[in-house]
């Protein structure tokens, strides 16, 4: 350890480093033959996989087996994944620091869409883009894995409503209004600074335009105020593309409260459960919060920035001294059970956040080949084959169809008015 690396004991206090009683080990869930069969028979839709940004600066060909990451073609086929929404993610700094980066938000989003199109171009017999529910179903029948697009962070709209049509034409079918910081559209659940007290005036306009075009509104990451304003404004059901339940992580605004779940049900939308341990258990959530507090204290004490080598070393030392409390597949099932209890079986799905939550995935669900394990867990908890099909994808496809219908009705009404 280098001289500037501060002792963890001095930052955390002796009590934080004392040995805690070990958590009881939950049984490992191993997929049965029936679970594997159901995973192949049902259309599995995962609404959030961060492959495009994962490949930024560290290219791998995901049409083949890859050494890194949680998604590639062989593992998707093994797990029965049929529709993997590729996350078109742009970091908030691209909006917050205009002109200081190689790409602005819109240019970065276009680059990532190009990357998805290139993946399909390398394996057109195995992958296919998907712009409608019908595309998903036809690709499934043809034995292809669909790669629809979801935009994580609305920054690429850049305050220009015409850019919404641009990205619709490029294939984007949902937009997460904000990310880890408030932007020109919406306040973020993570941000202490909430300048709009919900949605901005432009954000309210954007919600209506998304309804008219047929783009699903994604309320993951937005503040509670923004969520309820979307509920009031949207004429179409919305999605939470990769969120879990606040009941299990008290104080975490990023997850959804019971009240929000009820409102989502009334809206006809769907919550797609996130697999990251941080979203699943209070232990993992608190571990991350404590780690981040100590990183910030270390950086402040030594006048360092996030990319400094000493900070990287500090993070590694912290993880070694304080092993990460991984969630389990049972924890994911607990979230699904409660979401079904509060909202109902028709309003729950999966949005894993594979390739987006780092090394924090639960035991039993480490990559896209693991979906049969999830199916087995649902079987063991008494879910019927029909209900499992709803959770795996039918609920999301139902919402997407309704969003398409609202857009078609809007277009027809506008045409009639023009005549």
PDB file of N, CA and C in Angstrom, residues 75-167:
ATOM      1  N   UNK A  75     -24.747 -17.358 -24.819  1.00  0.00           N
ATOM      2  CA  UNK A  75     -25.389 -17.377 -23.508  1.00  0.00           C
ATOM      3  C   UNK A  75     -26.854 -16.965 -23.585  1.00  0.00           C
ATOM      4  N   UNK A  76     -27.182 -16.033 -24.486  1.00  0.00           N
ATOM      5  CA  UNK A  76     -28.589 -15.652 -24.670  1.00  0.00           C
ATOM      6  C   UNK A  76     -29.404 -16.847 -25.150  1.00  0.00           C
ATOM      7  N   UNK A  77     -28.863 -17.598 -26.105  1.00  0.00           N
ATOM      8  CA  UNK A  77     -29.565 -18.775 -26.621  1.00  0.00           C
ATOM      9  C   UNK A  77     -29.696 -19.848 -25.547  1.00  0.00           C
ATOM     10  N   UNK A  78     -28.658 -20.031 -24.761  1.00  0.00           N
ATOM     11  CA  UNK A  78     -28.692 -21.016 -23.690  1.00  0.00           C
ATOM     12  C   UNK A  78     -29.761 -20.678 -22.654  1.00  0.00           C
ATOM     13  N   UNK A  79     -29.892 -19.389 -22.339  1.00  0.00           N
ATOM     14  CA  UNK A  79     -30.859 -18.960 -21.326  1.00  0.00           C
ATOM     15  C   UNK A  79     -32.266 -18.787 -21.836  1.00  0.00           C
ATOM     16  N   UNK A  80     -32.449 -18.836 -23.160  1.00  0.00           N
ATOM     17  CA  UNK A  80     -33.784 -18.663 -23.727  1.00  0.00           C
ATOM     18  C   UNK A  80     -34.193 -17.222 -23.894  1.00  0.00           C
ATOM     19  N   UNK A  81     -33.234 -16.288 -23.842  1.00  0.00           N
ATOM     20  CA  UNK A  81     -33.551 -14.866 -23.981  1.00  0.00           C
ATOM     21  C   UNK A  81     -33.896 -14.556 -25.431  1.00  0.00           C
ATOM     22  N   UNK A  82     -35.070 -13.983 -25.641  1.00  0.00           N
ATOM     23  CA  UNK A  82     -35.551 -13.722 -27.001  1.00  0.00           C
ATOM     24  C   UNK A  82     -35.519 -12.256 -27.405  1.00  0.00           C
ATOM     25  N   UNK A  83     -35.680 -11.369 -26.449  1.00  0.00           N
ATOM     26  CA  UNK A  83     -35.687  -9.939 -26.753  1.00  0.00           C
ATOM     27  C   UNK A  83     -34.891  -9.209 -25.679  1.00  0.00           C
ATOM     28  N   UNK A  84     -33.737  -8.683 -26.083  1.00  0.00           N
ATOM     29  CA  UNK A  84     -32.846  -7.997 -25.153  1.00  0.00           C
ATOM     30  C   UNK A  84     -32.796  -6.526 -25.522  1.00  0.00           C
ATOM     31  N   UNK A  85     -33.487  -5.690 -24.763  1.00  0.00           N
ATOM     32  CA  UNK A  85     -33.439  -4.261 -25.036  1.00  0.00           C
ATOM     33  C   UNK A  85     -32.019  -3.752 -24.795  1.00  0.00           C
ATOM     34  N   UNK A  86     -31.394  -3.257 -25.854  1.00  0.00           N
ATOM     35  CA  UNK A  86     -30.056  -2.687 -25.761  1.00  0.00           C
ATOM     36  C   UNK A  86     -30.152  -1.264 -25.216  1.00  0.00           C
ATOM     37  N   UNK A  87     -29.448  -1.010 -24.131  1.00  0.00           N
ATOM     38  CA  UNK A  87     -29.510   0.295 -23.483  1.00  0.00           C
ATOM     39  C   UNK A  87     -28.617   1.292 -24.211  1.00  0.00           C
ATOM     40  N   UNK A  88     -29.226   2.349 -24.720  1.00  0.00           N
ATOM     41  CA  UNK A  88     -28.486   3.443 -25.350  1.00  0.00           C
ATOM     42  C   UNK A  88     -28.246   4.480 -24.258  1.00  0.00           C
ATOM     43  N   UNK A  89     -27.161   4.277 -23.517  1.00  0.00           N
ATOM     44  CA  UNK A  89     -26.880   5.062 -22.316  1.00  0.00           C
ATOM     45  C   UNK A  89     -25.889   6.189 -22.600  1.00  0.00           C
ATOM     46  N   UNK A  90     -26.246   7.393 -22.178  1.00  0.00           N
ATOM     47  CA  UNK A  90     -25.334   8.531 -22.259  1.00  0.00           C
ATOM     48  C   UNK A  90     -25.095   9.083 -20.861  1.00  0.00           C
ATOM     49  N   UNK A  91     -23.851   9.198 -20.437  1.00  0.00           N
ATOM     50  CA  UNK A  91     -23.551   9.713 -19.099  1.00  0.00           C
ATOM     51  C   UNK A  91     -24.060  11.141 -18.914  1.00  0.00           C
ATOM     52  N   UNK A  92     -24.540  11.473 -17.720  1.00  0.00           N
ATOM     53  CA  UNK A  92     -25.049  12.828 -17.462  1.00  0.00           C
ATOM     54  C   UNK A  92     -24.022  13.923 -17.734  1.00  0.00           C
ATOM     55  N   UNK A  93     -22.738  13.621 -17.583  1.00  0.00           N
ATOM     56  CA  UNK A  93     -21.708  14.640 -17.767  1.00  0.00           C
ATOM     57  C   UNK A  93     -21.714  15.215 -19.185  1.00  0.00           C
ATOM     58  N   UNK A  94     -22.218  14.456 -20.156  1.00  0.00           N
ATOM     59  CA  UNK A  94     -22.247  14.964 -21.523  1.00  0.00           C
ATOM     60  C   UNK A  94     -23.201  16.143 -21.666  1.00  0.00           C
ATOM     61  N   UNK A  95     -24.263  16.161 -20.845  1.00  0.00           N
ATOM     62  CA  UNK A  95     -25.163  17.315 -20.815  1.00  0.00           C
ATOM     63  C   UNK A  95     -24.661  18.375 -19.859  1.00  0.00           C
ATOM     64  N   UNK A  96     -24.099  17.936 -18.725  1.00  0.00           N
ATOM     65  CA  UNK A  96     -23.683  18.878 -17.685  1.00  0.00           C
ATOM     66  C   UNK A  96     -22.443  19.676 -18.080  1.00  0.00           C
ATOM     67  N   UNK A  97     -21.606  19.088 -18.954  1.00  0.00           N
ATOM     68  CA  UNK A  97     -20.338  19.722 -19.332  1.00  0.00           C
ATOM     69  C   UNK A  97     -20.260  19.882 -20.853  1.00  0.00           C
ATOM     70  N   UNK A  98     -21.131  20.700 -21.427  1.00  0.00           N
ATOM     71  CA  UNK A  98     -21.173  20.832 -22.889  1.00  0.00           C
ATOM     72  C   UNK A  98     -19.845  21.318 -23.454  1.00  0.00           C
ATOM     73  N   UNK A  99     -19.443  20.687 -24.558  1.00  0.00           N
ATOM     74  CA  UNK A  99     -18.222  21.097 -25.238  1.00  0.00           C
ATOM     75  C   UNK A  99     -16.947  20.562 -24.635  1.00  0.00           C
ATOM     76  N   UNK A 100     -17.036  19.823 -23.526  1.00  0.00           N
ATOM     77  CA  UNK A 100     -15.838  19.325 -22.862  1.00  0.00           C
ATOM     78  C   UNK A 100     -15.543  17.863 -23.186  1.00  0.00           C
ATOM     79  N   UNK A 101     -16.390  17.252 -24.011  1.00  0.00           N
ATOM     80  CA  UNK A 101     -16.207  15.840 -24.327  1.00  0.00           C
ATOM     81  C   UNK A 101     -16.207  15.651 -25.836  1.00  0.00           C
ATOM     82  N   UNK A 102     -15.704  14.510 -26.247  1.00  0.00           N
ATOM     83  CA  UNK A 102     -15.585  14.224 -27.677  1.00  0.00           C
ATOM     84  C   UNK A 102     -16.949  14.236 -28.360  1.00  0.00           C
ATOM     85  N   UNK A 103     -17.958  13.721 -27.645  1.00  0.00           N
ATOM     86  CA  UNK A 103     -19.310  13.658 -28.203  1.00  0.00           C
ATOM     87  C   UNK A 103     -20.289  14.357 -27.273  1.00  0.00           C
ATOM     88  N   UNK A 104     -21.292  14.992 -27.872  1.00  0.00           N
ATOM     89  CA  UNK A 104     -22.423  15.461 -27.098  1.00  0.00           C
ATOM     90  C   UNK A 104     -23.398  14.313 -26.910  1.00  0.00           C
ATOM     91  N   UNK A 105     -24.473  14.507 -26.125  1.00  0.00           N
ATOM     92  CA  UNK A 105     -25.411  13.406 -25.858  1.00  0.00           C
ATOM     93  C   UNK A 105     -26.019  12.797 -27.116  1.00  0.00           C
ATOM     94  N   UNK A 106     -26.482  13.620 -28.041  1.00  0.00           N
ATOM     95  CA  UNK A 106     -27.135  13.090 -29.245  1.00  0.00           C
ATOM     96  C   UNK A 106     -26.151  12.298 -30.093  1.00  0.00           C
ATOM     97  N   UNK A 107     -24.963  12.840 -30.295  1.00  0.00           N
ATOM     98  CA  UNK A 107     -23.956  12.140 -31.101  1.00  0.00           C
ATOM     99  C   UNK A 107     -23.563  10.810 -30.452  1.00  0.00           C
ATOM    100  N   UNK A 108     -23.457  10.810 -29.131  1.00  0.00           N
ATOM    101  CA  UNK A 108     -23.100   9.572 -28.425  1.00  0.00           C
ATOM    102  C   UNK A 108     -24.197   8.533 -28.595  1.00  0.00           C
ATOM    103  N   UNK A 109     -25.448   8.945 -28.478  1.00  0.00           N
ATOM    104  CA  UNK A 109     -26.561   8.011 -28.642  1.00  0.00           C
ATOM    105  C   UNK A 109     -26.576   7.427 -30.054  1.00  0.00           C
ATOM    106  N   UNK A 110     -26.357   8.268 -31.060  1.00  0.00           N
ATOM    107  CA  UNK A 110     -26.318   7.772 -32.437  1.00  0.00           C
ATOM    108  C   UNK A 110     -25.183   6.767 -32.626  1.00  0.00           C
ATOM    109  N   UNK A 111     -24.048   7.029 -32.007  1.00  0.00           N
ATOM    110  CA  UNK A 111     -22.909   6.115 -32.090  1.00  0.00           C
ATOM    111  C   UNK A 111     -23.254   4.753 -31.490  1.00  0.00           C
ATOM    112  N   UNK A 112     -23.934   4.754 -30.350  1.00  0.00           N
ATOM    113  CA  UNK A 112     -24.296   3.496 -29.702  1.00  0.00           C
ATOM    114  C   UNK A 112     -25.344   2.735 -30.511  1.00  0.00           C
ATOM    115  N   UNK A 113     -26.270   3.450 -31.134  1.00  0.00           N
ATOM    116  CA  UNK A 113     -27.242   2.783 -32.007  1.00  0.00           C
ATOM    117  C   UNK A 113     -26.518   2.146 -33.194  1.00  0.00           C
ATOM    118  N   UNK A 114     -25.550   2.864 -33.757  1.00  0.00           N
ATOM    119  CA  UNK A 114     -24.730   2.285 -34.826  1.00  0.00           C
ATOM    120  C   UNK A 114     -24.085   0.975 -34.373  1.00  0.00           C
ATOM    121  N   UNK A 115     -23.653   0.954 -33.128  1.00  0.00           N
ATOM    122  CA  UNK A 115     -22.974  -0.236 -32.590  1.00  0.00           C
ATOM    123  C   UNK A 115     -23.934  -1.428 -32.540  1.00  0.00           C
ATOM    124  N   UNK A 116     -25.186  -1.181 -32.151  1.00  0.00           N
ATOM    125  CA  UNK A 116     -26.168  -2.269 -32.122  1.00  0.00           C
ATOM    126  C   UNK A 116     -26.460  -2.755 -33.540  1.00  0.00           C
ATOM    127  N   UNK A 117     -26.601  -1.812 -34.460  1.00  0.00           N
ATOM    128  CA  UNK A 117     -26.840  -2.193 -35.848  1.00  0.00           C
ATOM    129  C   UNK A 117     -25.681  -3.019 -36.400  1.00  0.00           C
ATOM    130  N   UNK A 118     -24.465  -2.712 -35.967  1.00  0.00           N
ATOM    131  CA  UNK A 118     -23.296  -3.480 -36.409  1.00  0.00           C
ATOM    132  C   UNK A 118     -23.326  -4.901 -35.859  1.00  0.00           C
ATOM    133  N   UNK A 119     -23.801  -5.060 -34.624  1.00  0.00           N
ATOM    134  CA  UNK A 119     -23.922  -6.401 -34.038  1.00  0.00           C
ATOM    135  C   UNK A 119     -24.859  -7.255 -34.888  1.00  0.00           C
ATOM    136  N   UNK A 120     -26.007  -6.674 -35.249  1.00  0.00           N
ATOM    137  CA  UNK A 120     -26.973  -7.393 -36.088  1.00  0.00           C
ATOM    138  C   UNK A 120     -26.371  -7.673 -37.465  1.00  0.00           C
ATOM    139  N   UNK A 121     -25.625  -6.718 -37.988  1.00  0.00           N
ATOM    140  CA  UNK A 121     -25.018  -6.896 -39.296  1.00  0.00           C
ATOM    141  C   UNK A 121     -24.001  -8.020 -39.347  1.00  0.00           C
ATOM    142  N   UNK A 122     -23.358  -8.297 -38.217  1.00  0.00           N
ATOM    143  CA  UNK A 122     -22.374  -9.386 -38.185  1.00  0.00           C
ATOM    144  C   UNK A 122     -23.025 -10.752 -38.054  1.00  0.00           C
ATOM    145  N   UNK A 123     -24.248 -10.790 -37.553  1.00  0.00           N
ATOM    146  CA  UNK A 123     -24.920 -12.082 -37.362  1.00  0.00           C
ATOM    147  C   UNK A 123     -26.398 -11.956 -37.691  1.00  0.00           C
ATOM    148  N   UNK A 124     -26.737 -11.631 -38.945  1.00  0.00           N
ATOM    149  CA  UNK A 124     -28.144 -11.406 -39.309  1.00  0.00           C
ATOM    150  C   UNK A 124     -29.005 -12.652 -39.225  1.00  0.00           C
ATOM    151  N   UNK A 125     -28.393 -13.819 -39.192  1.00  0.00           N
ATOM    152  CA  UNK A 125     -29.168 -15.047 -39.051  1.00  0.00           C
ATOM    153  C   UNK A 125     -29.526 -15.358 -37.611  1.00  0.00           C
ATOM    154  N   UNK A 126     -28.893 -14.636 -36.671  1.00  0.00           N
ATOM    155  CA  UNK A 126     -29.106 -14.918 -35.249  1.00  0.00           C
ATOM    156  C   UNK A 126     -29.695 -13.739 -34.486  1.00  0.00           C
ATOM    157  N   UNK A 127     -29.303 -12.519 -34.864  1.00  0.00           N
ATOM    158  CA  UNK A 127     -29.811 -11.304 -34.237  1.00  0.00           C
ATOM    159  C   UNK A 127     -30.684 -10.542 -35.221  1.00  0.00           C
ATOM    160  N   UNK A 128     -31.634  -9.775 -34.689  1.00  0.00           N
ATOM    161  CA  UNK A 128     -32.428  -8.900 -35.535  1.00  0.00           C
ATOM    162  C   UNK A 128     -32.874  -7.693 -34.729  1.00  0.00           C
ATOM    163  N   UNK A 129     -32.910  -6.533 -35.361  1.00  0.00           N
ATOM    164  CA  UNK A 129     -33.504  -5.371 -34.723  1.00  0.00           C
ATOM    165  C   UNK A 129     -35.007  -5.589 -34.594  1.00  0.00           C
ATOM    166  N   UNK A 130     -35.640  -4.851 -33.709  1.00  0.00           N
ATOM    167  CA  UNK A 130     -37.091  -4.993 -33.516  1.00  0.00           C
ATOM    168  C   UNK A 130     -37.671  -3.637 -33.192  1.00  0.00           C
ATOM    169  N   UNK A 131     -38.680  -3.235 -33.956  1.00  0.00           N
ATOM    170  CA  UNK A 131     -39.300  -1.927 -33.805  1.00  0.00           C
ATOM    171  C   UNK A 131     -40.741  -2.011 -33.298  1.00  0.00           C
ATOM    172  N   UNK A 132     -41.327  -3.209 -33.333  1.00  0.00           N
ATOM    173  CA  UNK A 132     -42.714  -3.408 -32.912  1.00  0.00           C
ATOM    174  C   UNK A 132     -42.834  -4.736 -32.175  1.00  0.00           C
ATOM    175  N   UNK A 133     -43.972  -4.907 -31.518  1.00  0.00           N
ATOM    176  CA  UNK A 133     -44.241  -6.198 -30.877  1.00  0.00           C
ATOM    177  C   UNK A 133     -44.291  -7.299 -31.932  1.00  0.00           C
ATOM    178  N   UNK A 134     -44.862  -6.987 -33.084  1.00  0.00           N
ATOM    179  CA  UNK A 134     -44.922  -7.962 -34.171  1.00  0.00           C
ATOM    180  C   UNK A 134     -43.528  -8.419 -34.579  1.00  0.00           C
ATOM    181  N   UNK A 135     -42.573  -7.487 -34.603  1.00  0.00           N
ATOM    182  CA  UNK A 135     -41.190  -7.854 -34.926  1.00  0.00           C
ATOM    183  C   UNK A 135     -40.644  -8.863 -33.912  1.00  0.00           C
ATOM    184  N   UNK A 136     -40.932  -8.626 -32.639  1.00  0.00           N
ATOM    185  CA  UNK A 136     -40.465  -9.546 -31.589  1.00  0.00           C
ATOM    186  C   UNK A 136     -41.014 -10.941 -31.843  1.00  0.00           C
ATOM    187  N   UNK A 137     -42.292 -11.016 -32.121  1.00  0.00           N
ATOM    188  CA  UNK A 137     -42.947 -12.317 -32.322  1.00  0.00           C
ATOM    189  C   UNK A 137     -42.426 -13.009 -33.583  1.00  0.00           C
ATOM    190  N   UNK A 138     -42.220 -12.251 -34.650  1.00  0.00           N
ATOM    191  CA  UNK A 138     -41.716 -12.853 -35.891  1.00  0.00           C
ATOM    192  C   UNK A 138     -40.266 -13.296 -35.742  1.00  0.00           C
ATOM    193  N   UNK A 139     -39.463 -12.516 -35.048  1.00  0.00           N
ATOM    194  CA  UNK A 139     -38.078 -12.927 -34.807  1.00  0.00           C
ATOM    195  C   UNK A 139     -38.020 -14.182 -33.948  1.00  0.00           C
ATOM    196  N   UNK A 140     -38.899 -14.252 -32.961  1.00  0.00           N
ATOM    197  CA  UNK A 140     -38.972 -15.447 -32.108  1.00  0.00           C
ATOM    198  C   UNK A 140     -39.313 -16.672 -32.943  1.00  0.00           C
ATOM    199  N   UNK A 141     -40.293 -16.538 -33.817  1.00  0.00           N
ATOM    200  CA  UNK A 141     -40.690 -17.659 -34.674  1.00  0.00           C
ATOM    201  C   UNK A 141     -39.563 -18.082 -35.607  1.00  0.00           C
ATOM    202  N   UNK A 142     -38.706 -17.110 -35.986  1.00  0.00           N
ATOM    203  CA  UNK A 142     -37.590 -17.404 -36.884  1.00  0.00           C
ATOM    204  C   UNK A 142     -36.334 -17.861 -36.136  1.00  0.00           C
ATOM    205  N   UNK A 143     -36.423 -17.938 -34.818  1.00  0.00           N
ATOM    206  CA  UNK A 143     -35.276 -18.387 -34.028  1.00  0.00           C
ATOM    207  C   UNK A 143     -34.204 -17.330 -33.846  1.00  0.00           C
ATOM    208  N   UNK A 144     -34.573 -16.056 -33.972  1.00  0.00           N
ATOM    209  CA  UNK A 144     -33.611 -14.967 -33.823  1.00  0.00           C
ATOM    210  C   UNK A 144     -33.793 -14.250 -32.482  1.00  0.00           C
ATOM    211  N   UNK A 145     -32.688 -13.732 -31.950  1.00  0.00           N
ATOM    212  CA  UNK A 145     -32.734 -12.913 -30.748  1.00  0.00           C
ATOM    213  C   UNK A 145     -32.964 -11.465 -31.174  1.00  0.00           C
ATOM    214  N   UNK A 146     -34.042 -10.864 -30.704  1.00  0.00           N
ATOM    215  CA  UNK A 146     -34.356  -9.474 -31.033  1.00  0.00           C
ATOM    216  C   UNK A 146     -33.522  -8.520 -30.184  1.00  0.00           C
ATOM    217  N   UNK A 147     -33.096  -7.417 -30.805  1.00  0.00           N
ATOM    218  CA  UNK A 147     -32.372  -6.371 -30.100  1.00  0.00           C
ATOM    219  C   UNK A 147     -33.102  -5.037 -30.267  1.00  0.00           C
ATOM    220  N   UNK A 148     -34.230  -4.857 -29.573  1.00  0.00           N
ATOM    221  CA  UNK A 148     -34.891  -3.544 -29.572  1.00  0.00           C
ATOM    222  C   UNK A 148     -34.036  -2.545 -28.798  1.00  0.00           C
ATOM    223  N   UNK A 149     -34.353  -1.268 -28.923  1.00  0.00           N
ATOM    224  CA  UNK A 149     -33.537  -0.214 -28.325  1.00  0.00           C
ATOM    225  C   UNK A 149     -34.306   0.559 -27.259  1.00  0.00           C
ATOM    226  N   UNK A 150     -33.643   0.786 -26.126  1.00  0.00           N
ATOM    227  CA  UNK A 150     -34.170   1.662 -25.089  1.00  0.00           C
ATOM    228  C   UNK A 150     -33.124   2.708 -24.759  1.00  0.00           C
ATOM    229  N   UNK A 151     -33.511   3.978 -24.692  1.00  0.00           N
ATOM    230  CA  UNK A 151     -32.568   5.058 -24.398  1.00  0.00           C
ATOM    231  C   UNK A 151     -32.550   5.329 -22.901  1.00  0.00           C
ATOM    232  N   UNK A 152     -31.407   5.105 -22.258  1.00  0.00           N
ATOM    233  CA  UNK A 152     -31.268   5.364 -20.827  1.00  0.00           C
ATOM    234  C   UNK A 152     -30.662   6.744 -20.620  1.00  0.00           C
ATOM    235  N   UNK A 153     -31.505   7.671 -20.200  1.00  0.00           N
ATOM    236  CA  UNK A 153     -31.198   9.086 -20.024  1.00  0.00           C
ATOM    237  C   UNK A 153     -31.696   9.831 -21.257  1.00  0.00           C
ATOM    238  N   UNK A 154     -32.605  10.775 -21.033  1.00  0.00           N
ATOM    239  CA  UNK A 154     -33.178  11.526 -22.139  1.00  0.00           C
ATOM    240  C   UNK A 154     -32.317  12.667 -22.635  1.00  0.00           C
ATOM    241  N   UNK A 155     -31.097  12.807 -22.129  1.00  0.00           N
ATOM    242  CA  UNK A 155     -30.223  13.909 -22.535  1.00  0.00           C
ATOM    243  C   UNK A 155     -30.037  14.042 -24.045  1.00  0.00           C
ATOM    244  N   UNK A 156     -29.966  12.923 -24.821  1.00  0.00           N
ATOM    245  CA  UNK A 156     -29.778  13.064 -26.268  1.00  0.00           C
ATOM    246  C   UNK A 156     -30.889  13.831 -26.991  1.00  0.00           C
ATOM    247  N   UNK A 157     -32.033  14.028 -26.348  1.00  0.00           N
ATOM    248  CA  UNK A 157     -33.082  14.837 -26.975  1.00  0.00           C
ATOM    249  C   UNK A 157     -32.613  16.290 -27.088  1.00  0.00           C
ATOM    250  N   UNK A 158     -31.747  16.710 -26.167  1.00  0.00           N
ATOM    251  CA  UNK A 158     -31.092  18.020 -26.202  1.00  0.00           C
ATOM    252  C   UNK A 158     -32.081  19.184 -26.303  1.00  0.00           C
ATOM    253  N   UNK A 159     -33.248  19.011 -25.682  1.00  0.00           N
ATOM    254  CA  UNK A 159     -34.208  20.115 -25.646  1.00  0.00           C
ATOM    255  C   UNK A 159     -34.891  20.412 -26.963  1.00  0.00           C
ATOM    256  N   UNK A 160     -34.741  19.527 -27.931  1.00  0.00           N
ATOM    257  CA  UNK A 160     -35.329  19.718 -29.258  1.00  0.00           C
ATOM    258  C   UNK A 160     -36.321  18.602 -29.522  1.00  0.00           C
ATOM    259  N   UNK A 161     -37.605  18.923 -29.561  1.00  0.00           N
ATOM    260  CA  UNK A 161     -38.636  17.889 -29.704  1.00  0.00           C
ATOM    261  C   UNK A 161     -38.483  17.119 -31.011  1.00  0.00           C
ATOM    262  N   UNK A 162     -37.863  17.739 -32.019  1.00  0.00           N
ATOM    263  CA  UNK A 162     -37.652  17.040 -33.287  1.00  0.00           C
ATOM    264  C   UNK A 162     -36.695  15.868 -33.138  1.00  0.00           C
ATOM    265  N   UNK A 163     -35.808  15.932 -32.162  1.00  0.00           N
ATOM    266  CA  UNK A 163     -34.886  14.823 -31.943  1.00  0.00           C
ATOM    267  C   UNK A 163     -35.611  13.563 -31.467  1.00  0.00           C
ATOM    268  N   UNK A 164     -36.803  13.737 -30.881  1.00  0.00           N
ATOM    269  CA  UNK A 164     -37.594  12.576 -30.481  1.00  0.00           C
ATOM    270  C   UNK A 164     -37.969  11.757 -31.714  1.00  0.00           C
ATOM    271  N   UNK A 165     -38.421  12.426 -32.764  1.00  0.00           N
ATOM    272  CA  UNK A 165     -38.744  11.732 -34.015  1.00  0.00           C
ATOM    273  C   UNK A 165     -37.504  11.093 -34.625  1.00  0.00           C
ATOM    274  N   UNK A 166     -36.371  11.779 -34.525  1.00  0.00           N
ATOM    275  CA  UNK A 166     -35.111  11.225 -35.037  1.00  0.00           C
ATOM    276  C   UNK A 166     -34.808   9.881 -34.393  1.00  0.00           C
ATOM    277  N   UNK A 167     -34.921   9.834 -33.077  1.00  0.00           N
ATOM    278  CA  UNK A 167     -34.579   8.585 -32.382  1.00  0.00           C
ATOM    279  C   UNK A 167     -35.664   7.526 -32.539  1.00  0.00           C
TER     280      UNK A 167
END
